[in-house]
Amino acid sequence: MKYYPGPGRRTDLKRLNSLIEDVFLEHGKDVVSMPPKVYINLPKGDFRTMPAYIPSMDIAGVKIVNVHPENHKFKLPTVMALTVILDTDTGAPLAILNATYLTDLRTAAAGAVAAKHLSAKKNIRLGLIGAGNQAKAAVMAISKELVIEEISVWSRNERHAEILCSNYSDFDCRSVSAQKACDCDVLVTATPSRTPIVKREWIHEGTHINAIGADAPGKEELDPDILKISRVFVDDITQAVHSGEINVPISKGLYDADMISGTLGEVVLGKKKRNDADEITVFDSTGLAIQDLAAAKAVMESDDYIELKFP
Amino acid sequence: MKYYPGPGRRTDLKRLNSLIEDVFLEHGKDVVSMPPKVYINLPKGDFRTMPAYIPSMDIAGVKIVNVHPENHKFKLPTVMALTVILDTDTGAPLAILNATYLTDLRTAAAGAVAAKHLSAKKNIRLGLIGAGNQAKAAVMAISKELVIEEISVWSRNERHAEILCSNYSDFDCRSVSAQKACDCDVLVTATPSRTPIVKREWIHEGTHINAIGADAPGKEELDPDILKISRVFVDDITQAVHSGEINVPISKGLYDADMISGTLGEVVLGKKKRNDADEITVFDSTGLAIQDLAAAKAVMESDDYIELKFP
């Protein structure tokens, strides 16, 4: 059994996007085993258990991931994760991966796949709401699929937006107001917000939005009116209704699951698409266990592991 | 983060029984978080993901365990398991345990707790149906709670019964017919059978039965008539209905969940009990995630680990 202590830093992001596209294709064909995430509440956060099996890719496993918003007090990340990969023939544990950084990468890769298929343009102005790890990962992942001509970043803490830009000096990147960040072709929202940040009137025709931040009941980043006038695609309908961007509007009766246009899998499969250049499209990302398996597959090709005794 | 490569061999079984009794007490009080096991089918078996949190014992984690009946062809155990323990304050992974042998121990410990509370006698003749790892573990665990005066073992393969007895030379142990093994005070059934082995007429008044083998839909070891005339206690009602000894009789309309007398937690709590010395009692064990946390707690006191880099 192998332990990968810090995988992800050297991952080929273009290849990861491609593997993520593959798993969404399988998801669109409805040939993956992926029960809903199981949430357990702890005193200061929660942890989620995410098992899955993808027969065509011969990979099975479980990600275990926590969300503890106060972890900065302990100098620990809010989100930490382990993925356990099992041999599909024997059920034996093959590998354990530190999946903390991989979780950012695989989330960003799904957003990149969504932007590739749903953005109205190939050369884009990228807007970012939030300047955390997920926003940074989104820049790198999307840059493998589309040509980013400029980046406008809003963060509650302007300094964080400036730091993000300084990390991406290859791009024309600046810290702006939230409204200005929304004046773009592809918008990524990646905050832990529980009240909408992005207003309906800030979003112009033809924008594609990756709504990344909402991944638990009670979280939302977009004015629900945006959802009503957009074609909304989700990663997984059950999960999105439970914990995605649409969860709060649904619970308030402002949105209905019947209004969802389809899944990213159906988009990748070619069954669903943006209808014209003026539509607003939204990808509501909650994060799927099959993405974690794709990410594990990408890093298990590396030799950055130690051997552990088992059984 | 610590990795325990082979825990369990030096575990104090009396202490483990006591910890297992504690977690059933918490379960009886309904103060543990334990969603149902999640099953994923693989081509030649399945794997189960079992998360749980016990607030009073300050422990949370997930066991991942497979069942692959053909694994002997690969010289691997049928059942292999890993347990991941998380810090309840921060959600950070604290430990990963090879839980293969621990799974046997924690199952046997629950049976020992059931026998302690439900056996009509303290000095017992022990009957075993099956002579595998689970039967062996049952002998050791029960011996910490009751005085075993003799052991009668039946195995489909008589040689296996003889080997078991040779391992326990401290006890008056012999290989016998299935009927003869059932002429006892405490009977443990621990086979992977999918048809009843134990006949109604073999079980005399006052016997306590630990029905251990049935842990998945389709498995059963006891004539359903035994369940009808017994007081049946389960580890967890949802799990037992889904995959315990009662699952096949329920699916055939021969038994009803309303006929269950209670849970082991309620027995430990003193709310339910054997009513008189002549009753037949059955403990239907499916194996709970909280038992895996108790077992992890027992071995995490040892220093048989290596340190792994995380995060």
Coordinates of C-alpha atoms in Angstrom, one line a residue:
Chain A
M1 CA 0.0 0.0 0.0
K2 CA 1.3 3.4 -1.0
Y3 CA 1.1 6.7 0.8
Y4 CA 1.3 9.9 -1.3
P5 CA 2.1 12.6 1.3
G6 CA 1.7 15.7 -0.8
P7 CA 0.5 15.0 -4.3
G8 CA -0.7 17.6 -6.7
R9 CA 2.0 20.2 -7.0
R10 CA 3.5 18.6 -10.1
T11 CA 0.2 17.4 -11.6
D12 CA -0.2 18.0 -15.4
L13 CA -3.3 20.2 -15.2
K14 CA -4.2 19.7 -18.8
R15 CA -4.2 15.9 -18.2
L16 CA -6.2 16.4 -15.0
N17 CA -8.8 18.4 -16.9
S18 CA -9.0 15.6 -19.5
L19 CA -9.4 12.9 -16.8
I20 CA -12.1 15.0 -15.1
E21 CA -13.9 15.4 -18.5
D22 CA -13.7 11.6 -18.8
V23 CA -15.4 11.0 -15.4
F24 CA -18.2 13.5 -16.2
L25 CA -18.7 11.6 -19.5
E26 CA -19.1 8.4 -17.5
H27 CA -21.4 10.2 -15.1
G28 CA -23.4 11.5 -18.1
K29 CA -23.8 7.9 -19.3
D30 CA -25.0 6.9 -15.8
V31 CA -22.3 4.2 -15.5
V32 CA -20.6 5.2 -12.3
S33 CA -21.4 4.1 -8.7
M34 CA -21.6 7.1 -6.6
P35 CA -23.9 7.2 -3.6
P36 CA -24.6 10.6 -2.0
K37 CA -21.9 12.1 0.2
V38 CA -22.5 11.3 3.9
Y39 CA -22.2 14.3 6.2
I40 CA -21.3 14.0 9.9
N41 CA -21.4 17.1 12.1
L42 CA -18.6 17.7 14.5
P43 CA -18.6 20.5 17.2
K44 CA -16.8 23.1 15.0
G45 CA -17.4 21.8 11.5
D46 CA -18.2 18.6 9.7
F47 CA -16.7 15.8 7.7
R48 CA -17.9 14.1 4.5
T49 CA -17.4 10.6 3.3
M50 CA -17.4 10.2 -0.5
P51 CA -17.2 6.6 -1.9
A52 CA -17.3 5.9 -5.6
Y53 CA -16.4 3.4 -8.3
I54 CA -15.8 4.0 -12.0
P55 CA -15.9 0.6 -13.9
S56 CA -14.5 1.9 -17.2
M57 CA -11.5 3.5 -15.5
D58 CA -11.0 0.6 -13.1
I59 CA -10.8 2.8 -10.1
A60 CA -12.7 2.7 -6.7
G61 CA -12.2 4.5 -3.5
V62 CA -13.3 6.9 -0.8
K63 CA -12.4 10.5 0.0
I64 CA -12.8 11.7 3.6
V65 CA -12.8 15.5 3.8
N66 CA -13.6 18.0 6.6
V67 CA -14.7 21.6 6.6
H68 CA -13.8 23.5 9.7
P69 CA -14.0 27.3 9.2
E70 CA -12.2 28.2 12.4
N71 CA -9.1 26.0 11.7
H72 CA -7.0 29.1 11.0
K73 CA -6.9 29.5 14.8
F74 CA -5.0 26.2 14.9
K75 CA -2.9 27.1 11.8
L76 CA -4.6 24.3 9.9
P77 CA -6.4 24.5 6.6
T78 CA -10.2 24.8 6.7
V79 CA -10.5 21.8 4.4
M80 CA -8.2 18.7 4.7
A81 CA -8.7 15.4 2.9
L82 CA -7.5 11.9 2.5
T83 CA -8.4 9.6 -0.4
V84 CA -8.2 5.8 -0.1
I85 CA -8.0 3.9 -3.3
L86 CA -9.0 0.2 -3.4
D87 CA -8.1 -2.6 -5.9
T88 CA -11.2 -3.2 -7.9
D89 CA -10.4 -7.0 -8.2
T90 CA -9.7 -7.7 -4.5
G91 CA -10.9 -4.7 -2.5
A92 CA -7.4 -4.4 -1.0
P93 CA -6.3 -0.8 -0.2
L94 CA -3.8 0.2 -2.8
A95 CA -3.1 3.8 -1.9
I96 CA -3.8 6.6 0.5
L97 CA -3.4 10.1 -0.8
N98 CA -3.1 13.4 1.1
A99 CA -6.0 14.9 -1.0
T100 CA -6.0 18.4 0.6
Y101 CA -4.5 20.2 -2.4
L102 CA -5.9 17.7 -4.9
T103 CA -9.4 18.7 -3.7
D104 CA -8.7 22.3 -4.9
L105 CA -7.3 20.9 -8.2
R106 CA -10.2 18.6 -9.0
T107 CA -12.8 21.2 -8.2
A108 CA -11.0 23.7 -10.4
A109 CA -10.7 21.1 -13.2
A110 CA -14.5 20.5 -13.2
G111 CA -14.9 24.3 -13.5
A112 CA -12.4 24.4 -16.4
V113 CA -14.3 21.6 -18.2
A114 CA -17.6 23.5 -17.7
A115 CA -16.1 26.7 -19.0
K116 CA -14.6 24.9 -22.0
H117 CA -18.0 23.6 -23.0
L118 CA -20.2 26.5 -21.9
S119 CA -18.2 29.7 -22.4
A120 CA -19.5 31.6 -25.4
K121 CA -15.9 32.7 -26.2
K122 CA -12.5 31.1 -26.4
N123 CA -10.6 34.3 -25.5
I124 CA -12.1 35.5 -22.2
R125 CA -12.0 38.1 -19.6
L126 CA -12.0 36.1 -16.3
G127 CA -13.8 37.5 -13.2
L128 CA -13.1 36.1 -9.8
I129 CA -15.3 36.6 -6.7
G130 CA -13.0 35.4 -3.9
A131 CA -9.2 35.2 -3.9
G132 CA -8.6 32.0 -1.9
N133 CA -7.1 28.7 -2.9
Q134 CA -10.0 27.8 -5.1
A135 CA -9.8 31.0 -7.1
K136 CA -6.1 30.5 -7.7
A137 CA -6.7 26.9 -8.8
A138 CA -9.5 28.1 -11.1
V139 CA -7.1 30.5 -13.0
M140 CA -4.6 27.7 -13.7
A141 CA -7.2 25.1 -14.7
I142 CA -9.2 27.4 -17.0
S143 CA -6.0 28.7 -18.6
K144 CA -5.5 25.2 -20.0
E145 CA -8.8 25.3 -21.9
L146 CA -9.4 29.0 -22.8
V147 CA -7.3 32.0 -23.5
I148 CA -7.4 34.3 -20.5
E149 CA -6.9 37.9 -21.7
E150 CA -7.4 39.6 -18.4
I151 CA -8.4 38.8 -14.8
S152 CA -10.5 40.9 -12.5
V153 CA -10.5 39.8 -8.8
W154 CA -12.7 40.9 -6.0
S155 CA -12.0 39.8 -2.4
R156 CA -13.6 41.0 0.8
N157 CA -10.0 41.6 1.8
E158 CA -8.4 43.7 -1.1
R159 CA -4.9 42.6 0.0
H160 CA -5.9 39.0 -0.8
A161 CA -6.9 40.0 -4.4
E162 CA -3.6 41.8 -4.8
I163 CA -1.6 38.8 -3.6
L164 CA -3.5 36.5 -6.1
C165 CA -2.6 38.9 -8.9
S166 CA 1.0 39.0 -7.9
N167 CA 1.1 35.2 -8.1
Y168 CA -0.1 35.3 -11.7
S169 CA 2.1 38.0 -13.2
D170 CA 1.7 36.2 -16.6
F171 CA -1.8 37.5 -16.7
D172 CA -3.2 41.0 -16.9
C173 CA -4.7 40.8 -13.4
R174 CA -6.2 43.5 -11.1
S175 CA -8.1 43.9 -7.8
V176 CA -11.5 45.4 -8.5
S177 CA -15.0 45.9 -7.0
A178 CA -17.3 42.9 -7.0
Q179 CA -19.5 44.6 -9.6
K180 CA -16.4 45.2 -11.9
A181 CA -15.3 41.6 -11.5
C182 CA -18.7 40.5 -12.8
D183 CA -18.2 42.4 -16.0
C184 CA -16.5 39.5 -17.7
D185 CA -17.0 36.4 -20.0
V186 CA -16.4 33.7 -17.4
L187 CA -17.1 34.4 -13.7
V188 CA -15.9 32.1 -10.9
T189 CA -17.5 32.5 -7.5
A190 CA -15.4 30.8 -4.8
T191 CA -16.3 32.2 -1.4
P192 CA -17.9 30.5 1.7
S193 CA -20.7 33.1 1.6
R194 CA -24.2 32.4 3.1
T195 CA -25.8 35.4 1.5
P196 CA -25.7 36.3 -2.2
I197 CA -22.8 38.5 -3.3
V198 CA -23.4 38.7 -7.1
K199 CA -26.3 40.9 -8.1
R200 CA -28.6 40.2 -11.0
E201 CA -27.9 43.5 -12.7
W202 CA -24.1 43.0 -12.6
I203 CA -24.3 40.0 -15.0
H204 CA -24.4 40.8 -18.7
E205 CA -25.7 38.6 -21.5
G206 CA -23.5 35.7 -22.6
T207 CA -21.6 35.3 -19.3
H208 CA -20.7 31.8 -18.1
I209 CA -20.6 31.5 -14.3
N210 CA -18.9 28.7 -12.3
A211 CA -20.6 28.8 -8.9
I212 CA -18.1 26.9 -6.8
G213 CA -18.4 28.2 -3.3
A214 CA -21.7 26.7 -2.2
D215 CA -21.1 23.1 -1.2
A216 CA -23.2 22.7 1.9
P217 CA -26.8 23.5 3.0
G218 CA -27.2 27.3 3.7
K219 CA -24.4 28.5 1.4
E220 CA -25.1 30.7 -1.7
E221 CA -23.2 33.3 -3.7
L222 CA -25.6 34.4 -6.5
D223 CA -28.8 36.4 -6.5
P224 CA -31.5 33.7 -7.1
D225 CA -32.8 35.9 -9.9
I226 CA -29.6 35.0 -11.9
L227 CA -30.5 31.3 -11.7
K228 CA -34.0 32.1 -13.0
I229 CA -32.8 33.7 -16.2
S230 CA -29.9 31.3 -16.8
R231 CA -29.4 27.9 -18.2
V232 CA -28.2 26.1 -15.0
F233 CA -26.1 22.9 -15.2
V234 CA -25.1 21.0 -12.1
D235 CA -22.5 18.4 -11.4
D236 CA -25.0 16.0 -9.8
I237 CA -28.7 16.8 -9.3
T238 CA -29.1 15.1 -5.9
Q239 CA -26.0 16.8 -4.5
A240 CA -26.8 20.2 -6.0
V241 CA -30.3 20.2 -4.6
H242 CA -28.9 19.3 -1.2
S243 CA -25.9 21.5 -1.0
G244 CA -25.1 23.4 -4.2
E245 CA -25.8 27.0 -5.3
I246 CA -29.4 26.2 -5.8
N247 CA -30.0 24.7 -2.3
V248 CA -31.0 27.9 -0.6
P249 CA -33.3 29.2 -3.4
I250 CA -35.0 25.8 -3.5
S251 CA -35.5 25.7 0.2
K252 CA -37.0 29.2 0.0
G253 CA -39.3 28.3 -2.9
L254 CA -37.5 30.7 -5.2
Y255 CA -36.1 27.9 -7.5
D256 CA -37.2 24.4 -8.4
A257 CA -35.1 21.4 -9.3
D258 CA -37.2 21.0 -12.5
M259 CA -35.7 24.3 -13.7
I260 CA -32.2 22.7 -13.9
S261 CA -31.1 22.4 -17.6
G262 CA -29.0 19.3 -17.2
T263 CA -25.7 17.9 -15.8
L264 CA -22.2 18.7 -16.8
G265 CA -22.0 15.0 -17.8
E266 CA -24.8 15.6 -20.3
V267 CA -22.9 18.7 -21.6
V268 CA -19.7 16.7 -22.0
L269 CA -21.7 13.9 -23.7
G270 CA -23.1 16.5 -26.2
K271 CA -26.7 16.0 -25.1
K272 CA -27.0 19.4 -23.6
K273 CA -25.4 22.8 -24.5
R274 CA -25.4 26.5 -24.5
N275 CA -28.1 27.5 -27.0
D276 CA -26.8 30.8 -28.2
A277 CA -24.0 33.4 -27.4
D278 CA -26.3 35.6 -25.4
E279 CA -27.5 33.1 -22.9
I280 CA -26.2 33.3 -19.3
T281 CA -25.0 29.8 -18.2
V282 CA -24.3 28.6 -14.7
F283 CA -22.3 25.6 -13.6
D284 CA -23.3 24.7 -10.0
S285 CA -20.4 22.7 -8.6
T286 CA -20.7 20.7 -5.4
G287 CA -17.7 18.4 -6.0
L288 CA -18.2 14.7 -6.8
A289 CA -16.4 11.6 -5.5
I290 CA -15.7 10.6 -9.1
Q291 CA -13.6 13.8 -9.5
D292 CA -11.5 12.6 -6.5
L293 CA -10.9 9.3 -8.2
A294 CA -9.8 11.1 -11.4
A295 CA -7.4 13.2 -9.4
A296 CA -6.1 10.1 -7.6
K297 CA -5.5 8.4 -10.9
A298 CA -3.5 11.4 -12.2
V299 CA -1.1 11.4 -9.2
M300 CA -0.8 7.7 -8.8
E301 CA 1.3 7.7 -12.0
S302 CA 4.0 9.7 -10.0
D303 CA 6.6 8.2 -7.8
D304 CA 6.1 10.6 -4.9
Y305 CA 5.0 7.9 -2.4
I306 CA 6.2 5.8 0.5
E307 CA 5.4 2.1 0.9
L308 CA 3.3 1.1 3.9
K309 CA 2.9 -2.4 5.3
F310 CA -0.5 -3.9 4.6
P311 CA -2.2 -6.3 5.3
Chain B
M1 CA -0.7 11.6 11.2
K2 CA 0.1 8.1 12.5
Y3 CA -0.2 4.8 10.6
Y4 CA -0.8 1.6 12.7
P5 CA 0.3 -1.2 10.3
G6 CA -0.8 -4.2 12.2
P7 CA -2.7 -3.4 15.3
G8 CA -4.7 -5.7 17.5
R9 CA -2.5 -8.7 18.3
R10 CA -1.5 -7.2 21.7
T11 CA -4.9 -5.6 22.4
D12 CA -6.2 -6.2 26.0
L13 CA -9.4 -8.0 25.1
K14 CA -11.1 -7.3 28.4
R15 CA -10.5 -3.6 27.9
L16 CA -11.8 -3.8 24.3
N17 CA -14.9 -5.6 25.6
S18 CA -15.4 -2.7 28.1
L19 CA -14.9 0.0 25.4
I20 CA -17.4 -1.9 23.1
E21 CA -19.9 -2.0 26.0
D22 CA -19.4 1.8 26.4
V23 CA -20.2 2.5 22.7
F24 CA -23.3 0.3 22.9
L25 CA -24.3 2.2 26.0
E26 CA -24.0 5.5 24.0
H27 CA -25.9 3.9 21.1
G28 CA -28.7 2.8 23.5
K29 CA -28.9 6.4 24.7
D30 CA -29.1 7.5 21.0
V31 CA -26.2 10.0 21.4
V32 CA -23.9 8.7 18.6
S33 CA -23.8 9.9 14.9
M34 CA -23.8 6.8 12.7
P35 CA -25.4 7.0 9.3
P36 CA -26.1 3.6 7.6
K37 CA -23.1 1.8 6.0
V38 CA -22.8 2.7 2.3
Y39 CA -22.3 -0.4 0.1
I40 CA -20.6 -0.2 -3.4
N41 CA -20.5 -3.3 -5.5
L42 CA -17.3 -4.3 -7.3
P43 CA -17.0 -7.1 -9.9
K44 CA -16.0 -9.8 -7.4
G45 CA -17.3 -8.4 -4.1
D46 CA -18.1 -5.1 -2.5
F47 CA -16.8 -2.4 -0.2
R48 CA -18.5 -0.6 2.7
T49 CA -17.9 2.9 4.0
M50 CA -18.7 3.3 7.7
P51 CA -18.4 6.8 9.2
A52 CA -19.3 7.6 12.8
Y53 CA -18.8 10.1 15.7
I54 CA -19.1 9.4 19.4
P55 CA -19.2 12.8 21.2
S56 CA -18.8 11.4 24.7
M57 CA -15.7 9.4 23.7
D58 CA -14.3 12.3 21.6
I59 CA -13.7 10.1 18.6
A60 CA -14.7 10.3 15.0
G61 CA -13.7 8.4 11.9
V62 CA -14.5 6.1 9.0
K63 CA -13.9 2.4 8.4
I64 CA -13.5 1.2 4.8
V65 CA -13.9 -2.5 4.5
N66 CA -14.3 -4.9 1.6
V67 CA -15.8 -8.4 1.3
H68 CA -14.3 -10.5 -1.6
P69 CA -15.1 -14.2 -1.1
E70 CA -12.7 -15.3 -3.9
N71 CA -9.7 -13.5 -2.5
H72 CA -8.1 -16.8 -1.4
K73 CA -7.1 -17.2 -5.1
F74 CA -4.9 -14.1 -4.7
K75 CA -3.7 -15.2 -1.2
L76 CA -5.5 -12.3 0.3
P77 CA -8.0 -12.2 3.2
T78 CA -11.7 -12.1 2.2
V79 CA -12.1 -9.0 4.4
M80 CA -9.6 -6.2 4.6
A81 CA -10.1 -2.9 6.3
L82 CA -8.6 0.5 7.0
T83 CA -9.9 2.9 9.6
V84 CA -9.2 6.7 9.4
I85 CA -9.6 8.6 12.7
L86 CA -10.2 12.4 12.6
D87 CA -9.5 15.1 15.2
T88 CA -12.9 16.0 16.5
D89 CA -11.8 19.7 17.0
T90 CA -10.3 20.4 13.6
G91 CA -11.3 17.5 11.3
A92 CA -7.6 16.7 10.6
P93 CA -6.7 13.1 10.0
L94 CA -5.0 11.8 13.2
A95 CA -4.5 8.2 12.4
I96 CA -4.9 5.4 9.8
L97 CA -5.2 1.9 11.1
N98 CA -4.9 -1.4 9.4
A99 CA -8.2 -2.7 10.7
T100 CA -8.3 -6.1 9.1
Y101 CA -7.7 -8.1 12.3
L102 CA -9.4 -5.4 14.5
T103 CA -12.6 -6.0 12.6
D104 CA -12.6 -9.6 13.9
L105 CA -11.8 -8.4 17.4
R106 CA -14.5 -5.7 17.5
T107 CA -17.1 -8.1 16.2
A108 CA -16.2 -10.7 18.7
A109 CA -16.2 -8.1 21.5
A110 CA -19.8 -7.2 20.7
G111 CA -20.7 -10.8 20.9
A112 CA -19.0 -11.1 24.2
V113 CA -20.9 -8.1 25.6
A114 CA -24.2 -9.7 24.3
A115 CA -23.3 -13.0 25.9
K116 CA -22.3 -11.3 29.2
H117 CA -25.7 -9.7 29.4
L118 CA -28.0 -12.3 27.8
S119 CA -26.5 -15.7 28.7
A120 CA -28.6 -17.5 31.3
K121 CA -25.4 -18.9 32.9
K122 CA -22.0 -17.6 33.9
N123 CA -20.3 -21.0 33.5
I124 CA -21.1 -22.1 29.9
R125 CA -20.7 -24.8 27.3
L126 CA -19.8 -22.9 24.2
G127 CA -21.0 -24.1 20.7
L128 CA -19.4 -22.8 17.5
I129 CA -20.9 -23.1 14.0
G130 CA -17.9 -22.3 11.8
A131 CA -14.2 -22.4 12.7
G132 CA -12.8 -19.4 10.9
N133 CA -11.2 -16.2 12.3
Q134 CA -14.5 -15.0 13.7
A135 CA -15.1 -18.2 15.7
K136 CA -11.6 -18.0 17.1
A137 CA -12.0 -14.4 18.1
A138 CA -15.3 -15.2 19.7
V139 CA -13.7 -17.8 22.0
M140 CA -11.1 -15.3 23.3
A141 CA -13.6 -12.4 23.7
I142 CA -16.3 -14.5 25.5
S143 CA -13.7 -16.1 27.8
K144 CA -13.1 -12.6 29.3
E145 CA -16.8 -12.4 30.3
L146 CA -18.0 -15.9 31.1
V147 CA -16.3 -19.1 32.3
I148 CA -16.1 -21.5 29.3
E149 CA -16.3 -25.1 30.6
E150 CA -16.2 -26.8 27.2
I151 CA -16.2 -25.9 23.5
S152 CA -18.0 -27.9 20.7
V153 CA -17.0 -26.8 17.2
W154 CA -18.6 -27.7 13.9
S155 CA -17.1 -26.8 10.6
R156 CA -18.0 -27.9 7.1
N157 CA -14.4 -28.9 6.9
E158 CA -13.7 -31.0 10.0
R159 CA -10.0 -30.3 9.8
H160 CA -10.7 -26.6 10.4
A161 CA -12.6 -27.5 13.6
E162 CA -9.6 -29.6 14.8
I163 CA -7.2 -26.8 14.1
L164 CA -9.3 -24.4 16.1
C165 CA -9.3 -26.7 19.0
S166 CA -5.6 -27.3 18.8
N167 CA -5.2 -23.5 19.1
Y168 CA -7.2 -23.4 22.3
S169 CA -5.6 -26.2 24.3
D170 CA -6.5 -24.4 27.5
F171 CA -10.1 -25.3 26.8
D172 CA -11.9 -28.7 26.6
C173 CA -12.6 -28.4 22.9
R174 CA -13.7 -30.9 20.3
S175 CA -14.9 -31.1 16.7
V176 CA -18.5 -32.3 16.6
S177 CA -21.6 -32.4 14.4
A178 CA -23.6 -29.2 13.8
Q179 CA -26.4 -30.6 15.9
K180 CA -24.1 -31.5 18.7
A181 CA -22.5 -28.0 18.6
C182 CA -25.9 -26.5 19.2
D183 CA -26.3 -28.5 22.4
C184 CA -24.8 -25.7 24.5
D185 CA -25.5 -22.6 26.6
V186 CA -24.0 -20.0 24.3
L187 CA -23.9 -20.6 20.5
V188 CA -21.9 -18.5 18.1
T189 CA -22.7 -18.9 14.4
A190 CA -20.0 -17.4 12.2
T191 CA -20.2 -18.8 8.7
P192 CA -20.8 -17.0 5.3
S193 CA -23.9 -19.2 4.8
R194 CA -26.8 -18.2 2.5
T195 CA -29.1 -21.0 3.7
P196 CA -30.0 -21.9 7.3
I197 CA -27.6 -24.3 9.0
V198 CA -29.0 -24.4 12.6
K199 CA -32.3 -26.2 12.9
R200 CA -35.1 -25.2 15.3
E201 CA -35.2 -28.6 17.0
W202 CA -31.4 -28.5 17.8
I203 CA -31.8 -25.4 20.1
H204 CA -32.8 -26.1 23.7
E205 CA -34.4 -23.8 26.2
G206 CA -32.2 -21.1 27.7
T207 CA -29.7 -21.0 24.9
H208 CA -28.2 -17.6 23.9
I209 CA -27.2 -17.4 20.3
N210 CA -24.8 -14.8 18.8
A211 CA -25.7 -14.8 15.1
I212 CA -22.6 -13.2 13.6
G213 CA -22.2 -14.5 10.0
A214 CA -25.1 -12.7 8.3
D215 CA -23.8 -9.2 7.5
A216 CA -25.2 -8.6 3.9
P217 CA -28.5 -9.1 2.2
G218 CA -29.1 -12.8 1.3
K219 CA -27.1 -14.2 4.2
E220 CA -28.6 -16.4 7.0
E221 CA -27.5 -19.1 9.3
L222 CA -30.6 -19.8 11.5
D223 CA -33.9 -21.5 10.8
P224 CA -36.3 -18.6 10.8
D225 CA -38.5 -20.5 13.3
I226 CA -35.8 -20.0 15.9
L227 CA -36.2 -16.2 15.5
K228 CA -40.0 -16.5 16.0
I229 CA -39.6 -18.3 19.4
S230 CA -36.7 -16.2 20.7
R231 CA -36.2 -12.8 22.1
V232 CA -34.1 -11.2 19.3
F233 CA -31.8 -8.3 20.0
V234 CA -29.9 -6.5 17.2
D235 CA -26.9 -4.2 17.2
D236 CA -28.8 -1.6 15.0
I237 CA -32.3 -2.0 13.8
T238 CA -31.8 -0.4 10.3
Q239 CA -28.7 -2.4 9.6
A240 CA -30.1 -5.7 10.9
V241 CA -33.2 -5.3 8.7
H242 CA -31.0 -4.6 5.7
S243 CA -28.3 -7.1 6.2
G244 CA -28.5 -9.0 9.5
E245 CA -29.7 -12.6 10.3
I246 CA -33.3 -11.3 10.1
N247 CA -32.9 -9.8 6.6
V248 CA -33.8 -13.0 4.6
P249 CA -36.8 -14.0 6.8
I250 CA -38.1 -10.4 6.6
S251 CA -37.7 -10.3 2.8
K252 CA -39.6 -13.6 2.7
G253 CA -42.4 -12.4 5.0
L254 CA -41.4 -15.0 7.7
Y255 CA -40.3 -12.3 10.2
D256 CA -41.2 -8.7 10.9
A257 CA -39.0 -5.9 12.3
D258 CA -41.8 -5.3 14.9
M259 CA -40.9 -8.6 16.4
I260 CA -37.3 -7.4 17.4
S261 CA -37.1 -7.2 21.2
G262 CA -34.6 -4.4 21.3
T263 CA -31.0 -3.3 20.7
L264 CA -27.9 -4.4 22.4
G265 CA -27.6 -0.8 23.5
E266 CA -30.9 -1.0 25.3
V267 CA -29.7 -4.3 26.9
V268 CA -26.4 -2.7 28.1
L269 CA -28.5 0.3 29.3
G270 CA -30.7 -2.0 31.4
K271 CA -33.9 -1.1 29.5
K272 CA -34.2 -4.6 28.0
K273 CA -33.1 -8.0 29.2
R274 CA -33.5 -11.8 29.2
N275 CA -36.8 -12.4 31.1
D276 CA -36.1 -15.9 32.5
A277 CA -33.6 -18.7 32.3
D278 CA -35.7 -20.7 29.8
E279 CA -36.0 -18.1 27.1
I280 CA -33.9 -18.5 23.9
T281 CA -32.2 -15.2 23.2
V282 CA -30.5 -14.2 19.9
F283 CA -28.1 -11.3 19.3
D284 CA -28.1 -10.4 15.6
S285 CA -24.8 -8.8 14.9
T286 CA -24.1 -6.8 11.7
G287 CA -21.1 -4.8 12.9
L288 CA -21.3 -1.1 13.6
A289 CA -19.0 1.8 12.8
I290 CA -19.0 2.8 16.5
Q291 CA -17.4 -0.6 17.3
D292 CA -14.6 0.3 14.9
L293 CA -14.1 3.6 16.7
A294 CA -13.9 1.7 20.0
A295 CA -11.3 -0.7 18.6
A296 CA -9.3 2.2 17.2
K297 CA -9.3 3.9 20.6
A298 CA -8.0 0.7 22.2
V299 CA -5.0 0.4 19.8
M300 CA -4.2 4.1 19.5
E301 CA -2.9 3.9 23.1
S302 CA -0.1 1.6 21.8
D303 CA 3.1 2.8 20.2
D304 CA 3.0 0.4 17.3
Y305 CA 2.8 3.1 14.6
I306 CA 4.9 5.1 12.1
E307 CA 4.6 8.9 11.6
L308 CA 3.3 10.0 8.2
K309 CA 3.7 13.5 6.8
F310 CA 0.3 15.4 6.7
P311 CA -0.9 17.9 5.6

